[in-house]
Coordinates of C-alpha atoms in Angstrom, one line a residue:
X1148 CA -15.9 -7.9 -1.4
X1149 CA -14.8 -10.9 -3.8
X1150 CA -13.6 -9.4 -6.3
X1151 CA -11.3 -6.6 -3.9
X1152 CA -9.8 -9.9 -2.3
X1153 CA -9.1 -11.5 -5.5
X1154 CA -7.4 -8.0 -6.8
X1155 CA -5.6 -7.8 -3.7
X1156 CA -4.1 -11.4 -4.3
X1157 CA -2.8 -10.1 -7.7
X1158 CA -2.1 -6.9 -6.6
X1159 CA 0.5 -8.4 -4.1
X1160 CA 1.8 -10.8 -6.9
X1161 CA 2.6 -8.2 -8.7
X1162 CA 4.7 -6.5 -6.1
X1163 CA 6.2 -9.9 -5.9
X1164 CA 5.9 -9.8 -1.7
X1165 CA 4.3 -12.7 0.2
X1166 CA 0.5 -12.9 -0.8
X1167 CA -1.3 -12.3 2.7
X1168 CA -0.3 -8.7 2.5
X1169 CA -2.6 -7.8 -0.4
X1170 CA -5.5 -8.7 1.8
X1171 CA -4.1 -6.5 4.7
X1172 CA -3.2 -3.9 2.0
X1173 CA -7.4 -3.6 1.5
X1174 CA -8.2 -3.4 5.2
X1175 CA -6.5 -0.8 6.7
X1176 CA -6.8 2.0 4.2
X1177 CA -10.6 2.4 4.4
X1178 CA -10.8 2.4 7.9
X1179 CA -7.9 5.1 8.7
X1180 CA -9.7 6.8 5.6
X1181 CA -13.0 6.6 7.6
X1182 CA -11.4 8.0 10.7
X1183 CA -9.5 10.9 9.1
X1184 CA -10.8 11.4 5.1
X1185 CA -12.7 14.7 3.8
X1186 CA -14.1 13.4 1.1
X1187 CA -17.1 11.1 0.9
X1188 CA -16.5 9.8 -2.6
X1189 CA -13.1 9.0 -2.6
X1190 CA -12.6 5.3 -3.1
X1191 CA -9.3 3.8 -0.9
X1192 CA -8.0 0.9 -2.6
X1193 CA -4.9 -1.0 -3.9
X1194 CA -3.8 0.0 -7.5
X1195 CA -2.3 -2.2 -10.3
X1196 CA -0.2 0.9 -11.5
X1197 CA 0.9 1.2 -8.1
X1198 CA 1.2 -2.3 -7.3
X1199 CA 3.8 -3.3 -10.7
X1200 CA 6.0 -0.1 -10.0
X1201 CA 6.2 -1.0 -6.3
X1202 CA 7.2 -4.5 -7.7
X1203 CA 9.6 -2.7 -9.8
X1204 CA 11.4 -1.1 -6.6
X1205 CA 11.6 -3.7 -4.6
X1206 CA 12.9 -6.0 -7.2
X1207 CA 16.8 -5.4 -6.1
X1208 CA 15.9 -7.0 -2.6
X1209 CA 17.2 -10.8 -2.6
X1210 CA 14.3 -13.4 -1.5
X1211 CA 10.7 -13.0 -1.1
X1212 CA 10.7 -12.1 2.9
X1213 CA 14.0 -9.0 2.3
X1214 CA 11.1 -7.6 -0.5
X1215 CA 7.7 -7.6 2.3
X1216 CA 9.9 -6.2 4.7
X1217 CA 11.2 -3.8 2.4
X1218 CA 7.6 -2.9 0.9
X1219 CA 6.5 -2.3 4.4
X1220 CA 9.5 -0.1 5.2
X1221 CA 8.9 1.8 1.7
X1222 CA 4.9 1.7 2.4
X1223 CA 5.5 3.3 6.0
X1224 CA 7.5 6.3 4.6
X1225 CA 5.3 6.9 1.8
X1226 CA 2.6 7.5 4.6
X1227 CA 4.4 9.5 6.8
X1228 CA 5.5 11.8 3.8
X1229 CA 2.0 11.9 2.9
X1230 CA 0.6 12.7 6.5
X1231 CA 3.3 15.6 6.4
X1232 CA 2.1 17.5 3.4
X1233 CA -1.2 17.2 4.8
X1234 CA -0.3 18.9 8.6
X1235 CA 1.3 21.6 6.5
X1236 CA -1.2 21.8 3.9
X1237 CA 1.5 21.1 1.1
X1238 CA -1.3 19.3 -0.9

């Protein structure tokens, strides 16, 4: 538990968003993974990979509170693309 809220901390540094989304970023995914995962050893976390090409993305946004909303906006889409190759079994 420590250390996923201190990775979450830099995870969210490294996207260069506020820092109380890394936290929120470690929440949510194991419990919608819980409801609606098939596989029992899959681990659901944050990723540094992940986290510094995010960072990368949102980078052209102006100040710290254009680049959350933005990595929610981007975060929101990659789910829903995600969710759709799963309905039509594109994955």
């Amino acid at each position: 538990g420590a250390v996923l809220f201190a990775q979450s901390l830099a995870h969210a540094a490294l996207c260069k968003v506020t820092l109380i989304t890394g936290p929120y970023s470690c929440l949510a995914p194991p419990l919608f993974y819980a409801i609606f995962g098939t596989c029992v050893q899959a681990s659901v976390g944050t990723g540094g990979l992940v986290s510094l090409l995010t960072g990368e993305q949102l980078a052209g946004f102006g100040n710290l509170e254009q680049r959350t909303h933005a990595g929610a906006i981007f975060t929101l889409e990659v789910g829903l693309i995600i969710g759709a190759m799963g309905v039509f079994r594109l994955a």
